[in-house]
Coordinates of C-alpha atoms in Angstrom, one line a residue:
M340 CA 50.1 271.9 205.1
A341 CA 48.9 268.9 203.2
E342 CA 51.1 270.0 200.2
V343 CA 54.2 270.1 202.5
E344 CA 53.4 266.7 203.9
D345 CA 53.0 265.3 200.4
K346 CA 56.5 266.6 199.4
L347 CA 58.1 265.1 202.5
K348 CA 56.5 261.7 202.2
D349 CA 59.6 260.3 200.5
Y350 CA 61.9 261.7 203.1
E351 CA 62.6 261.2 206.8
I352 CA 63.9 263.9 209.1
K353 CA 67.2 263.1 210.9
K354 CA 68.2 265.3 213.8
E355 CA 71.8 265.5 215.1
G356 CA 72.9 268.2 217.5
E357 CA 71.2 271.4 216.5
A358 CA 70.9 270.5 212.8
E359 CA 68.2 268.6 210.9
I360 CA 68.4 267.1 207.5
L361 CA 65.9 265.5 205.1
L362 CA 67.1 262.1 204.1
H363 CA 65.6 260.3 201.0
K364 CA 64.4 256.9 201.8
K365 CA 66.1 255.4 198.7
N366 CA 69.6 256.1 200.0
A367 CA 70.4 258.4 197.1
V368 CA 72.9 260.4 199.2
F369 CA 75.4 258.9 201.6
Y370 CA 74.6 259.3 205.3
N371 CA 76.1 257.3 208.2
P372 CA 74.8 257.9 211.7
V373 CA 77.9 256.2 213.1
Q374 CA 79.9 259.3 212.1
V375 CA 78.2 261.3 214.9
H376 CA 81.4 260.5 216.9
N377 CA 83.5 262.0 214.1
R378 CA 81.3 265.1 213.8
D379 CA 81.2 265.7 217.5
M380 CA 85.0 265.4 217.8
S381 CA 85.4 267.8 214.9
I382 CA 83.1 270.4 216.5
A383 CA 85.0 270.1 219.8
V384 CA 88.4 270.7 218.1
L385 CA 87.0 273.4 215.9
R386 CA 85.7 275.3 219.0
T387 CA 89.2 275.0 220.5
F388 CA 90.7 276.3 217.3
V389 CA 88.5 279.3 217.3
A390 CA 89.5 280.1 220.9
K391 CA 93.2 279.5 220.3
R392 CA 93.2 281.6 217.1
K393 CA 91.7 284.5 219.0
E394 CA 94.3 284.1 221.8
E395 CA 97.2 284.0 219.3
H396 CA 95.9 287.1 217.5
E397 CA 95.6 289.1 220.8
A398 CA 99.1 287.9 221.9
L399 CA 100.5 289.1 218.5
V400 CA 98.8 292.5 219.0
D401 CA 100.2 292.9 222.5
K402 CA 103.7 291.8 221.4
R403 CA 103.8 294.4 218.6
N404 CA 102.4 297.1 220.7
T405 CA 104.8 296.4 223.6
S406 CA 107.7 296.4 221.1
H407 CA 106.8 299.7 219.7
E408 CA 106.3 301.3 223.1
K409 CA 109.8 300.1 224.1
N410 CA 111.3 301.6 221.0
K411 CA 109.6 305.0 221.8
E412 CA 110.9 304.9 225.4
S413 CA 114.5 304.2 224.2
E414 CA 114.2 307.2 221.7
T415 CA 112.9 309.4 224.5
S416 CA 115.7 308.4 227.0
S417 CA 118.3 309.0 224.3
Q418 CA 116.9 312.4 223.5
N419 CA 116.8 313.3 227.3
G420 CA 120.5 312.4 227.5
E421 CA 121.4 314.7 224.7
D422 CA 119.4 317.5 226.3
A423 CA 121.4 317.1 229.6
S424 CA 124.7 317.3 227.8
T425 CA 123.7 320.8 226.4
G426 CA 122.5 322.3 229.7
Q427 CA 125.2 325.0 229.6
Q428 CA 123.5 326.9 226.7
D429 CA 122.3 330.5 227.1
E430 CA 118.7 331.5 227.7
M431 CA 118.1 332.2 224.0
D432 CA 119.3 328.8 223.0
V433 CA 117.1 327.1 225.7
V434 CA 114.0 329.0 224.5
C435 CA 114.7 328.0 220.9
E436 CA 115.3 324.4 221.9
K437 CA 112.0 324.3 223.8
E438 CA 110.2 325.7 220.8
L439 CA 111.9 323.2 218.5
N440 CA 111.1 320.2 220.8
K441 CA 107.5 321.4 221.0
A442 CA 107.3 321.5 217.2
E443 CA 108.9 318.0 217.0
D444 CA 106.5 316.6 219.5
Q445 CA 103.6 317.9 217.4
I446 CA 105.1 316.4 214.2
D447 CA 105.7 313.2 216.1
D448 CA 102.1 313.0 217.2
L449 CA 100.9 313.6 213.6
S450 CA 103.3 310.9 212.3
K451 CA 102.2 308.6 215.0
E452 CA 98.6 308.8 213.9
A453 CA 99.6 308.5 210.2
T454 CA 101.8 305.5 210.7
K455 CA 99.7 303.7 213.3
P456 CA 98.6 300.8 211.1
S457 CA 102.3 300.0 210.2
W458 CA 103.2 299.1 213.8
K459 CA 100.0 298.5 215.6
V460 CA 97.9 295.5 214.5
T461 CA 94.6 297.3 214.1
R462 CA 93.1 294.8 211.6
E463 CA 90.3 293.0 213.2
L464 CA 90.5 289.2 213.2
K465 CA 88.1 288.0 210.6
P466 CA 85.8 285.0 211.4
P467 CA 87.4 281.7 210.2
L468 CA 86.3 280.5 206.8
V469 CA 85.5 276.8 206.7
L470 CA 85.6 274.4 203.7
E471 CA 84.0 271.0 203.7
A472 CA 85.3 269.3 200.6
L473 CA 82.9 266.3 200.5
A474 CA 79.6 267.5 201.9
A475 CA 77.1 264.8 200.8
T476 CA 73.9 265.7 202.8
G477 CA 75.6 268.8 204.3
L478 CA 75.0 267.7 207.8
R479 CA 78.5 268.4 209.0
S480 CA 78.5 271.9 207.5
L481 CA 75.2 272.7 209.0
R482 CA 76.3 271.5 212.5
Y483 CA 79.5 273.7 212.1
A484 CA 77.4 276.7 211.2
R485 CA 74.8 276.3 213.9
E486 CA 76.9 275.0 216.8
V487 CA 80.3 276.6 216.6
E488 CA 80.2 280.3 217.7
G489 CA 82.5 282.7 215.8
L490 CA 82.6 281.0 212.5
G491 CA 82.3 282.8 209.2
K492 CA 81.1 281.3 206.0
V493 CA 81.0 277.5 205.6
V494 CA 81.5 276.3 202.0
A495 CA 80.2 272.8 201.3
L496 CA 81.4 271.1 198.1
D497 CA 80.5 267.9 196.3
N498 CA 80.9 266.7 192.7
D499 CA 77.6 264.7 192.8
K500 CA 74.6 266.6 191.6
A501 CA 72.1 264.7 193.8
S502 CA 74.3 265.4 196.8
V503 CA 74.5 269.2 196.1
E504 CA 70.7 269.3 195.6
D505 CA 70.2 267.5 198.8
C506 CA 72.6 269.8 200.6
K507 CA 70.9 272.9 199.3
R508 CA 67.5 271.4 200.4
N509 CA 68.9 270.8 203.9
I510 CA 70.3 274.3 204.1
K511 CA 66.9 275.8 203.3
F512 CA 65.2 273.3 205.7
N513 CA 67.4 274.6 208.6
G514 CA 66.2 278.2 208.2
A515 CA 67.6 281.6 207.5
S516 CA 70.4 281.4 210.0
A517 CA 71.9 278.4 208.2
A518 CA 71.2 279.8 204.8
S519 CA 73.2 283.0 205.6
K520 CA 76.3 281.0 206.6
V521 CA 76.4 277.8 204.5
E522 CA 76.9 277.8 200.7
A523 CA 76.8 274.6 198.6
Y524 CA 78.5 274.3 195.2
L525 CA 78.7 271.5 192.6
V526 CA 82.4 271.3 191.9
D527 CA 85.4 269.0 192.2
A528 CA 86.9 269.8 195.6
R529 CA 90.4 269.4 194.3
I530 CA 90.0 272.0 191.6
H531 CA 88.2 274.4 194.0
M532 CA 91.0 274.1 196.6
L533 CA 93.7 274.7 194.0
M534 CA 91.9 277.8 192.8
H535 CA 91.7 279.3 196.3
P536 CA 95.2 278.9 197.8
K537 CA 95.6 279.8 201.5
E538 CA 92.0 281.1 201.6
F539 CA 90.4 278.8 204.1
D540 CA 91.1 278.8 207.8
V541 CA 89.7 275.3 208.2
V542 CA 89.6 272.5 205.6
D543 CA 87.7 269.3 206.4
L544 CA 88.3 266.1 204.4
D545 CA 86.0 263.2 205.2
P546 CA 85.9 261.0 202.1
Y547 CA 84.4 257.6 201.7
G548 CA 87.7 255.7 201.7
S549 CA 91.2 257.2 201.2
P550 CA 91.9 260.9 201.3
S551 CA 95.1 260.6 199.4
I552 CA 93.9 262.2 196.2
F553 CA 92.8 265.3 198.1
L554 CA 95.9 266.0 200.2
D555 CA 97.9 267.9 197.7
S556 CA 95.3 270.5 197.0
A557 CA 94.1 270.6 200.7
V558 CA 97.5 271.6 202.1
Q559 CA 97.6 274.5 199.6
A560 CA 94.1 275.7 200.4
V561 CA 94.7 276.1 204.2
A562 CA 95.7 279.5 205.4
D563 CA 98.9 279.9 207.5
G564 CA 98.1 278.7 211.0
G565 CA 94.9 277.1 209.7
L566 CA 93.4 273.7 210.6
L567 CA 93.3 270.7 208.3
M568 CA 90.9 267.9 209.5
C569 CA 91.3 264.6 207.7
T570 CA 89.6 261.2 207.9
A571 CA 90.8 257.9 206.4
T572 CA 88.6 254.8 206.4
D573 CA 90.7 252.5 204.3
M574 CA 92.1 250.7 207.4
A575 CA 93.0 247.4 205.6
V576 CA 95.4 249.4 203.4
L577 CA 96.9 251.5 206.2
C578 CA 97.2 248.6 208.7
G579 CA 99.3 246.2 206.6
T580 CA 96.9 244.0 204.6
N581 CA 97.8 245.6 201.3
G582 CA 101.3 247.1 201.8
E583 CA 101.9 247.9 198.1
V584 CA 98.6 249.8 197.9
C585 CA 99.5 251.7 201.0
Y586 CA 102.8 252.7 199.5
S587 CA 101.2 253.9 196.2
K588 CA 98.6 256.0 198.1
Y589 CA 100.6 257.3 201.1
G590 CA 104.2 256.7 200.4
S591 CA 104.8 254.4 203.3
F592 CA 104.9 250.6 203.7
P593 CA 103.1 249.3 206.8
T594 CA 104.3 246.5 209.0
K595 CA 101.9 244.1 210.9
G596 CA 101.6 244.5 214.6
K597 CA 99.2 245.3 217.4
Y598 CA 100.1 249.0 217.0
C599 CA 98.7 248.9 213.4
H600 CA 96.0 251.5 214.0
E601 CA 98.5 254.0 215.6
M602 CA 100.8 253.3 212.7
A603 CA 98.0 254.2 210.4
L604 CA 97.7 257.6 212.0
R605 CA 101.5 258.1 211.7
I606 CA 101.5 257.0 208.0
L607 CA 98.7 259.5 207.2
L608 CA 100.6 262.3 209.1
A609 CA 103.8 261.5 207.2
S610 CA 101.9 261.7 203.9
I611 CA 100.3 265.1 204.7
E612 CA 103.7 266.4 205.8
S613 CA 105.2 265.2 202.5
H614 CA 102.6 267.0 200.4
A615 CA 103.0 270.2 202.5
N616 CA 106.8 270.2 202.2
R617 CA 106.5 270.6 198.4
Y618 CA 105.0 274.0 198.9
K619 CA 107.4 275.1 201.7
R620 CA 104.8 274.2 204.3
Y621 CA 104.8 271.9 207.3
I622 CA 102.3 270.5 209.8
V623 CA 101.9 270.5 213.6
P624 CA 99.5 267.8 214.8
V625 CA 97.1 268.8 217.6
L626 CA 95.0 265.7 217.8
S627 CA 95.2 262.3 216.1
V628 CA 92.6 259.6 217.0
F629 CA 91.5 256.1 216.0
M630 CA 87.7 255.7 216.6
D631 CA 85.3 253.0 215.5
F632 CA 86.5 251.9 212.1
Y633 CA 88.5 255.0 210.9
I634 CA 91.3 257.4 211.8
R635 CA 91.0 261.1 212.1
V636 CA 93.8 263.7 212.3
F637 CA 93.7 267.4 213.1
V638 CA 96.8 269.3 212.1
R639 CA 97.8 273.0 211.7
V640 CA 99.6 274.1 208.6
F641 CA 102.3 276.7 208.5
T642 CA 104.7 278.1 205.9
S643 CA 108.5 278.2 206.5
A644 CA 111.3 277.3 204.2
S645 CA 113.7 276.8 207.1
E646 CA 111.4 274.7 209.2
I647 CA 110.8 272.1 206.6
K648 CA 114.5 271.2 206.9
N649 CA 113.6 269.5 210.1
T650 CA 111.1 267.1 208.5
P651 CA 113.5 264.2 208.2
L652 CA 114.0 264.4 212.0
K653 CA 110.3 263.7 212.4
L654 CA 110.2 260.6 210.3
S655 CA 111.4 257.1 211.0
Y656 CA 111.6 253.6 209.6
I657 CA 110.3 250.6 211.6
Y658 CA 112.2 247.4 212.3
Q659 CA 109.6 244.8 213.3
C660 CA 110.8 241.4 214.6
V661 CA 109.0 238.6 212.9
G662 CA 109.4 236.3 215.9
C663 CA 108.5 238.5 219.0
D664 CA 106.7 241.8 219.4
S665 CA 109.9 243.9 219.7
F666 CA 110.2 246.8 217.3
H667 CA 112.7 249.6 216.8
L668 CA 112.7 253.0 215.1
Q669 CA 115.4 254.4 212.8
C670 CA 115.2 258.1 212.2
L671 CA 115.8 259.4 208.7
A672 CA 118.3 262.1 209.7
R673 CA 120.3 263.7 212.5
T674 CA 121.7 267.1 213.3
V675 CA 125.4 267.9 213.5
P676 CA 126.6 271.1 215.4
K677 CA 128.5 273.8 213.5
K678 CA 131.3 276.0 214.7
N679 CA 129.0 279.1 214.6
N680 CA 126.5 277.5 217.1
G681 CA 124.3 276.4 214.2
V682 CA 123.4 272.9 213.1
K683 CA 123.4 271.1 209.8
H684 CA 121.4 268.1 208.8
A685 CA 123.1 264.8 207.9
P686 CA 122.0 261.2 207.2
A687 CA 121.2 259.1 210.2
I688 CA 123.7 256.5 211.4
G689 CA 122.3 253.0 211.3
P690 CA 121.0 250.5 211.3
V691 CA 119.8 250.5 214.9
V692 CA 119.4 246.7 215.0
P693 CA 121.6 243.8 214.0
Q694 CA 120.7 241.3 211.3
E695 CA 118.9 239.1 213.8
C696 CA 116.8 240.1 216.8
S697 CA 118.9 240.2 220.0
D698 CA 116.0 238.9 222.0
C699 CA 114.7 235.9 220.0
G700 CA 117.1 235.5 217.1
K701 CA 114.6 236.0 214.3
K702 CA 114.8 238.4 211.3
F703 CA 113.3 241.9 211.0
N704 CA 110.7 243.3 208.6
I705 CA 111.2 247.0 207.6
G706 CA 108.3 249.4 207.2
G707 CA 107.8 253.2 206.9
P708 CA 108.6 255.9 206.9
I709 CA 106.1 257.0 209.5
W710 CA 105.6 260.1 211.6
S711 CA 107.6 259.5 214.8
A712 CA 107.2 263.0 216.3
P713 CA 104.3 263.6 218.8
I714 CA 100.8 263.1 217.2
H715 CA 99.0 265.2 219.9
D716 CA 99.4 268.6 221.4
Q717 CA 98.6 268.0 225.1
D718 CA 97.5 271.7 225.7
W719 CA 95.0 271.3 222.9
V720 CA 93.8 268.0 224.1
V721 CA 93.2 269.3 227.7
S722 CA 91.5 272.5 226.4
T723 CA 89.3 270.5 224.1
L724 CA 88.3 268.0 226.9
T725 CA 87.6 270.9 229.2
G726 CA 85.4 272.6 226.6
V727 CA 83.5 269.4 225.9
K728 CA 82.8 268.9 229.6
S729 CA 81.5 272.4 230.0
M730 CA 79.0 271.9 227.1
K731 CA 77.9 268.4 227.8
D732 CA 74.3 268.8 226.5
R733 CA 75.5 270.0 223.1
Y734 CA 77.3 266.8 222.2
P735 CA 75.1 263.8 221.2
A736 CA 78.2 261.5 221.5
Y737 CA 79.5 263.1 224.7
D738 CA 80.4 259.8 226.4
K739 CA 82.4 258.6 223.5
I740 CA 84.5 261.7 222.8
T741 CA 85.2 262.3 226.4
S742 CA 86.4 258.8 226.9
V743 CA 88.7 259.1 223.9
L744 CA 90.0 262.6 224.9
T745 CA 90.6 261.4 228.5
T746 CA 92.7 258.5 227.4
V747 CA 94.6 260.6 224.9
S748 CA 95.4 263.2 227.6
E749 CA 97.1 260.5 229.7
E750 CA 99.2 259.1 226.8
L751 CA 103.0 259.5 226.7
H752 CA 102.9 261.8 223.8
D753 CA 106.6 261.5 222.8
I754 CA 106.6 257.7 222.6
P755 CA 105.8 256.3 219.1
L756 CA 103.7 253.1 218.9
F757 CA 102.9 250.6 221.6
F758 CA 102.8 246.9 222.4
S759 CA 100.1 244.6 223.8
L760 CA 100.6 243.0 227.2
H761 CA 98.7 239.9 226.1
N762 CA 100.8 239.6 223.0
I763 CA 104.2 239.6 224.8
A764 CA 102.7 237.1 227.3
G765 CA 101.6 235.0 224.4
T766 CA 105.1 235.1 222.9
V767 CA 106.6 233.4 226.0
K768 CA 103.5 231.2 226.5
C769 CA 102.7 232.4 230.0
T770 CA 99.7 233.7 231.9
S771 CA 99.6 237.5 231.5
P772 CA 100.3 239.6 234.6
S773 CA 97.7 242.1 235.5
L774 CA 98.1 245.5 233.8
V775 CA 98.6 247.2 237.1
M776 CA 101.3 244.8 238.2
F777 CA 103.2 245.1 234.9
R778 CA 103.0 248.9 235.0
S779 CA 104.2 248.8 238.6
A780 CA 107.2 246.7 237.5
V781 CA 108.1 249.2 234.8
L782 CA 107.7 252.2 237.1
N783 CA 109.8 250.5 239.8
A784 CA 112.5 250.0 237.2
G785 CA 112.7 253.8 236.7
Y786 CA 110.8 254.1 233.4
Q787 CA 107.6 255.8 232.2
I788 CA 104.5 253.9 231.1
S789 CA 101.0 254.8 230.0
S790 CA 98.0 253.4 228.2
T791 CA 96.9 254.2 224.7
H792 CA 93.5 255.3 223.3
V793 CA 93.9 252.8 220.5
N794 CA 93.8 249.6 222.4
P795 CA 92.7 248.8 226.0
L796 CA 95.6 246.4 226.4
G797 CA 98.1 248.7 224.7
V798 CA 101.1 249.9 226.6
K799 CA 103.4 252.8 225.8
S800 CA 106.7 253.0 227.6
D801 CA 110.2 254.4 227.2
A802 CA 111.7 251.2 228.7
P803 CA 114.0 249.4 226.2
W804 CA 113.0 245.9 225.1
D805 CA 115.6 244.1 227.2
V806 CA 113.9 245.6 230.3
I807 CA 110.5 244.5 229.0
W808 CA 111.7 241.0 228.4
D809 CA 113.5 240.9 231.8
I810 CA 110.2 241.7 233.5
M811 CA 108.6 238.8 231.6
R812 CA 111.5 236.5 232.5
C813 CA 111.1 237.3 236.2
W814 CA 107.3 236.8 235.9
V815 CA 107.7 233.4 234.3
K816 CA 110.3 232.5 237.0
N817 CA 107.6 233.1 239.6
H818 CA 104.9 231.5 237.4
P819 CA 106.4 228.4 235.7
I820 CA 105.2 227.3 232.3
K821 CA 105.3 224.1 230.3
E822 CA 108.4 223.3 228.2
Q823 CA 108.2 224.9 224.8
P824 CA 109.7 223.9 221.4
R825 CA 113.4 224.8 221.2
D826 CA 113.1 226.9 218.1
S827 CA 110.2 229.1 219.4
P828 CA 110.9 232.8 220.0
G829 CA 109.7 232.4 223.6
T830 CA 112.2 229.7 224.4
A831 CA 115.0 231.9 223.0
I832 CA 113.9 234.8 225.2
L833 CA 113.5 232.8 228.4
S834 CA 116.8 231.0 227.9
K835 CA 118.6 234.2 228.9
S836 CA 119.0 235.2 232.5
P837 CA 117.4 238.5 233.6
K838 CA 119.9 241.3 234.3
L839 CA 117.3 243.4 236.1
E840 CA 115.9 242.7 239.6
V841 CA 112.3 243.2 238.9
N842 CA 110.0 244.6 241.7
F843 CA 106.3 243.9 241.2
S844 CA 105.3 245.8 244.2
R845 CA 102.2 247.9 243.4
V846 CA 102.7 251.7 243.1
V847 CA 100.1 254.4 243.2
A848 CA 101.1 255.7 239.8
A849 CA 100.3 252.4 238.2
L850 CA 96.7 253.5 238.0
S851 CA 96.1 256.6 235.8
K852 CA 93.9 259.4 237.2
A853 CA 91.0 258.3 235.1
Q854 CA 91.3 254.7 236.3
A855 CA 91.6 255.9 239.9
K856 CA 88.4 257.9 239.5
K857 CA 86.8 255.0 237.6
I858 CA 86.2 257.1 234.5
K859 CA 85.1 255.0 231.5
R860 CA 87.8 255.1 228.9
F861 CA 86.8 252.4 226.4
L862 CA 83.1 252.2 225.6
P863 CA 81.4 249.3 223.7
N864 CA 79.6 250.0 220.4
P865 CA 76.1 251.5 221.1
E866 CA 74.5 248.9 218.9
R867 CA 75.2 245.9 216.7
H868 CA 76.5 246.5 213.2
W869 CA 78.0 249.8 214.3
G870 CA 80.3 250.6 211.4
P871 CA 80.6 251.7 207.8
K872 CA 77.5 251.7 205.7
V873 CA 76.8 250.9 202.0
R874 CA 77.9 253.6 199.5
A875 CA 75.0 255.8 198.4
G876 CA 73.1 254.5 195.4
R877 CA 74.2 250.9 195.8
K878 CA 71.5 248.2 195.8
I879 CA 71.4 246.3 199.1
T880 CA 72.2 242.6 198.6
S881 CA 72.9 239.6 200.9
K882 CA 76.6 240.5 200.9
H883 CA 75.8 243.6 203.0
L884 CA 74.4 241.5 205.9
S885 CA 77.5 241.9 208.1
L886 CA 77.4 245.7 207.6
L887 CA 73.7 246.4 208.0
G888 CA 72.3 243.5 210.0
P889 CA 69.3 241.3 209.3
D890 CA 66.7 244.0 210.2
A891 CA 68.0 246.3 207.5
I892 CA 68.2 243.5 205.0
N893 CA 64.6 242.4 205.8
G894 CA 63.5 246.0 205.5
A895 CA 65.1 246.3 202.1
L896 CA 63.5 243.0 201.0
N897 CA 60.1 244.2 202.1
G898 CA 60.6 247.5 200.3
G899 CA 61.6 245.8 197.1
D900 CA 65.2 247.1 197.0
F901 CA 66.8 243.8 197.9
H902 CA 68.7 241.8 195.4
E903 CA 70.1 238.3 196.0
E904 CA 73.9 238.0 195.7
G905 CA 74.8 237.4 192.1
N906 CA 71.7 238.9 190.6
G907 CA 73.6 242.1 189.7
A908 CA 73.3 245.5 191.2
A909 CA 72.0 248.6 189.5
P910 CA 74.5 250.5 187.4
D911 CA 76.8 252.5 189.6
N912 CA 78.9 255.4 188.1
T913 CA 80.6 256.2 191.4
A914 CA 84.2 255.5 192.1
P915 CA 85.1 251.9 193.1
E916 CA 84.8 250.8 196.7
P917 CA 87.9 251.6 198.8
E918 CA 89.7 248.7 200.4
G919 CA 89.4 247.9 204.0
I920 CA 86.0 249.4 204.7
K921 CA 85.1 246.5 206.9
D922 CA 87.2 247.0 210.0
V923 CA 84.7 246.8 212.8
E924 CA 85.9 245.5 216.1
N925 CA 84.2 242.9 218.2
E926 CA 82.2 241.5 215.2
P927 CA 83.3 238.0 214.5
S928 CA 80.9 237.8 211.6
N929 CA 82.7 240.6 209.8
K930 CA 85.7 238.6 208.6
R931 CA 86.7 239.4 205.1
Q932 CA 85.9 236.9 202.5
K933 CA 88.7 235.4 200.4
T934 CA 88.8 235.3 196.7
S935 CA 89.9 232.3 194.7
D936 CA 93.4 233.8 194.6
G937 CA 93.6 234.0 198.4
E938 CA 93.5 237.9 198.4
P939 CA 91.0 239.8 200.6
A940 CA 87.8 240.6 198.6
S941 CA 87.0 244.2 198.1
E942 CA 83.9 245.6 199.8
P943 CA 80.7 245.1 197.8

């Protein structure tokens, strides 16, 4: 016993869910407890995938069996009709025919048994095979293996020797049940996925930074109908700070707006679709969320050479006004009907906006292309939420993931992007109406409106911008403001008379079901400095204060691992830090430092 304790003195045991890992005190392998939200959400979706996959297989079996039975019935009825037409035969012929039919029935029974696998789906559904491309400590793989029922093997990969050794140690530490299901390999995930095309039912990408270099091999490794789960933490790149970098990594140019985090989701989806299309594959998003400091998408991958022709219909460019918050989407293509009831694809007719904004008279910035089709499958969202509520005790981050799923379930799933109520009130320099009052005005005007899980003040609506600004004009008319400069966007907007008679009377539907039941939808961070952590192996310096907090810095100082800024860190052979790792909300001390050239400094 003393020998075991001596071996564990340099480690601390971390428990999450039903898995336990040994974490070295020198931060040799990356581990971030904040990602418990990510792991819990992934487990919830993975459980839904296992159930849906089984239902789809059973439906396919029933469909094929029913089709075969109908074919046999049609053959029998046809044969009976022929027998009725020959009813005038003599007794000898009847006897011979009966004998012949009897022999044919026997032959048919034998052929039915012999050909049973060709029409009836008798192959049992194999347990899904899971691949975690960047395993680090192996905690995620261990939780999948121990907590998700019905899974097959879980393959954990990493190209860092220390990480793989740590992962194997943790697999052994979790007992025989984990060792029988989880396998760890020291290999480049990109090469491994390319060498195993369409082999894995689930592929999980959760890199430290951008997943762009893994997408091409990942879409090839997923089996037809399989699930690809992908995380991106380079939010400064995806949200518009470094547009040229975003284009080089994802093939889209972002625009700046309050919807930037949802736009990041749609840029990532468009990039995955682009990679999939090269191999005659396409994606179907089932859940796409922004949580904490990262985005996470869950998509299913299918193969169809004809379906990928519809991809341009799912992508759009953004026209963002530089003066007001109005934005417009321009689809890449359109369909034209043919004479034979078919359709052909043609370039879209545009642009959808004039040279100057019709509301404020300013110019437009152009961004994209982004994914403009739905980013959630409402059936999956509801099923996942129901499953989470039925297993409350098995999710450490139950409150967080239920709040996100609840808000997602109430979103208008076919409305891309959103606007902020406070922002449009700021444009016209007026006091913002309450969210309930604004939503009531939109509903009374005959349009739909909902909240968004990305921003508590975000509003999704199918109302055109002239209706939105008419509502604000009527609001300002009832709540006068001070005179503004003539060349301001707000002055240009308010100078026009409203064409709509706005009714601010409160309606019941202005409150969502979650709001009516007072369900918490937007939770604060559980503790200070809740966000990304320092890459494994990096020496902690004073530059990491905003990420780790003073307690961690003091602990590192007392432990002798602290280095003052400028003293130089230990050699680090890992890849360079990704941009945008500091994107923590509600932390005013987390503002990015500026370099001498005025560009945002990269993360230490």
